[in-house]
Amino acid sequence: MAGHHRLTLRGGEAGAGRRLADLVAALAGTGGLDARRSYWLRLAVDEITTNIGQHGYRGQGGLVEIEGAVESDRVWVRITDEAPPFDPHSHDPGPRLADGVAHDGEGGLGLYLALNGLDRLDHTYVDGRNVNTLVMERHAGEVQDTDGGTHGGDDRAGGGG
């Protein structure tokens, strides 16, 4: 596996957001994801880890392990925690949105939007741990660069990943 990265965060840790963003950026760059797909992967990783801290650990801290890698056909990030079981698929605000109740205080819209930007999310609860695996498929033209750079990207000035 090229571009394998690992990170352990502790609740309330200073600089955790930046470290997480850097990990996702490195994976997306190595995997050659374009700017849009890199953004959606980062948003989903950030949303899930934020929800783990706020809701799973109820703001009391706790460990969150993040690892990811680039494979020939995909970029994946696995997020593992010891909070109570929670499958992100189980929180569907769709019915509330259909009823026009987008701001009823229940939340979950960020998670909903983030997960819809992924190609796949798998969740399991094993040995007292939530394991969420977020996947972005690599498409033709997304060329792997094991030095951490990106080929392709977008056409905007200064853009590209």
Coordinates of C-alpha atoms in Angstrom, one line a residue:
M1 CA 0.0 0.0 0.0
A2 CA 1.4 3.4 -1.0
G3 CA 0.7 6.5 1.1
H4 CA -0.3 4.8 4.3
H5 CA -0.8 7.2 7.2
R6 CA -1.8 6.9 10.8
L7 CA -2.9 9.3 13.5
T8 CA -4.2 9.1 17.1
L9 CA -6.1 12.0 18.5
R10 CA -7.1 12.6 22.1
G11 CA -10.2 14.6 23.0
G12 CA -9.4 18.3 23.4
E13 CA -6.0 18.0 21.9
A14 CA -4.6 21.3 20.6
G15 CA -3.9 21.3 16.8
A16 CA -5.9 18.1 16.2
G17 CA -8.0 19.6 13.4
R18 CA -4.9 20.7 11.6
R19 CA -3.2 17.3 12.0
L20 CA -6.3 15.6 10.7
A21 CA -6.6 18.0 7.7
D22 CA -2.9 17.4 6.9
L23 CA -3.4 13.6 7.0
V24 CA -6.4 13.7 4.6
A25 CA -4.6 16.2 2.3
A26 CA -1.6 13.9 2.1
L27 CA -3.8 10.9 1.2
A28 CA -5.8 12.9 -1.3
G29 CA -2.6 14.2 -2.9
T30 CA -1.0 10.8 -3.1
G31 CA -4.2 9.4 -4.5
G32 CA -4.5 12.1 -7.1
L33 CA -8.0 13.1 -6.0
D34 CA -9.1 16.4 -7.6
A35 CA -9.9 19.4 -5.4
R36 CA -13.6 18.7 -5.2
R37 CA -13.2 15.0 -4.2
S38 CA -10.4 16.0 -1.7
Y39 CA -12.8 18.5 -0.1
W40 CA -15.6 16.0 0.3
L41 CA -13.2 13.4 1.9
R42 CA -11.9 16.0 4.3
L43 CA -15.4 17.2 5.1
A44 CA -16.6 13.7 5.9
V45 CA -13.6 12.8 8.0
D46 CA -13.9 16.0 9.9
E47 CA -17.6 15.6 10.5
I48 CA -17.3 12.1 11.7
T49 CA -14.5 12.8 14.1
T50 CA -16.2 15.9 15.4
N51 CA -19.4 13.9 16.1
I52 CA -17.4 11.2 17.9
G53 CA -16.0 13.9 20.2
Q54 CA -19.2 15.8 20.8
H55 CA -21.8 13.0 20.8
G56 CA -20.0 9.7 21.2
Y57 CA -17.6 10.9 24.0
R58 CA -20.0 13.7 25.0
G59 CA -17.2 16.2 25.1
Q60 CA -15.3 14.2 27.8
G61 CA -12.4 13.3 25.5
G62 CA -11.4 9.9 24.3
L63 CA -9.2 8.4 21.7
V64 CA -9.9 8.5 18.0
E65 CA -7.6 6.5 15.8
I66 CA -7.4 7.5 12.1
E67 CA -5.5 5.6 9.4
G68 CA -5.7 5.7 5.7
A69 CA -4.1 4.6 2.5
V70 CA -4.0 4.8 -1.2
E71 CA -4.7 1.7 -3.1
S72 CA -4.8 1.2 -6.9
D73 CA -8.5 1.7 -7.0
R74 CA -9.4 3.8 -4.0
V75 CA -8.3 6.2 -1.2
W76 CA -9.7 5.1 2.2
V77 CA -9.7 6.5 5.7
R78 CA -10.6 4.4 8.7
I79 CA -11.8 6.1 11.9
T80 CA -12.0 4.0 15.1
D81 CA -13.3 5.0 18.5
E82 CA -14.5 3.5 21.8
A83 CA -17.7 5.5 22.1
P84 CA -21.1 3.9 22.3
P85 CA -22.2 2.2 19.1
F86 CA -23.3 4.6 16.3
D87 CA -23.7 3.9 12.7
P88 CA -23.7 7.2 10.7
H89 CA -26.2 5.6 8.3
S90 CA -28.8 5.4 11.1
H91 CA -29.2 9.1 11.3
D92 CA -31.1 10.1 8.2
P93 CA -32.5 13.7 8.2
G94 CA -34.1 13.0 4.8
P95 CA -37.7 12.8 6.1
R96 CA -37.2 16.0 8.1
L97 CA -35.9 17.8 5.0
A98 CA -38.8 16.5 2.9
D99 CA -41.2 17.9 5.6
G100 CA -39.3 21.3 5.5
V101 CA -38.1 20.9 9.1
A102 CA -34.4 21.6 8.3
H103 CA -33.8 23.8 11.4
D104 CA -35.6 21.9 14.2
G105 CA -32.5 21.7 16.4
E106 CA -32.0 18.0 15.9
G107 CA -28.9 18.4 13.8
G108 CA -27.2 15.8 11.6
L109 CA -27.3 17.8 8.4
G110 CA -23.5 18.2 8.3
L111 CA -23.1 14.4 8.6
Y112 CA -25.8 13.8 5.9
L113 CA -24.1 16.2 3.5
A114 CA -20.6 14.9 4.2
L115 CA -21.6 11.3 3.7
N116 CA -23.3 12.0 0.4
G117 CA -20.0 13.3 -0.9
L118 CA -18.3 9.9 -0.4
D119 CA -18.3 7.0 -2.7
R120 CA -18.9 4.6 0.2
L121 CA -19.0 4.5 4.0
D122 CA -18.8 1.2 5.9
H123 CA -19.5 1.0 9.6
T124 CA -19.0 -1.9 12.0
Y125 CA -19.0 -2.2 15.8
V126 CA -16.5 -4.8 16.8
D127 CA -15.0 -5.5 20.3
G128 CA -16.5 -2.3 21.8
R129 CA -15.3 -0.1 19.0
N130 CA -16.9 1.8 16.1
V131 CA -15.0 1.4 12.9
N132 CA -16.0 3.7 10.1
T133 CA -14.2 3.3 6.7
L134 CA -14.7 6.2 4.3
V135 CA -13.9 5.5 0.6
M136 CA -13.2 7.6 -2.4
E137 CA -12.8 5.5 -5.6
R138 CA -9.9 6.5 -7.8
H139 CA -11.0 7.3 -11.3
A140 CA -9.1 7.3 -14.6
G141 CA -6.8 10.3 -14.7
E142 CA -6.2 10.2 -10.9
V143 CA -2.6 9.2 -11.0
Q144 CA -0.9 7.9 -7.9
D145 CA 2.3 9.7 -7.0
T146 CA 4.1 8.0 -4.2
D147 CA 6.1 11.1 -3.4
G148 CA 2.9 12.7 -2.1
G149 CA 2.2 15.1 -5.0
T150 CA -0.7 15.1 -7.4
H151 CA -1.0 14.9 -11.1
G152 CA -4.2 16.2 -12.6
G153 CA -6.2 18.2 -10.1
D154 CA -8.3 21.1 -11.2
D155 CA -7.6 23.8 -13.8
R156 CA -7.9 26.8 -11.5
A157 CA -4.9 29.0 -11.0
G158 CA -3.0 27.7 -8.0
G159 CA -5.3 24.8 -7.7
G160 CA -4.6 21.1 -8.0
G161 CA -5.0 19.6 -4.7

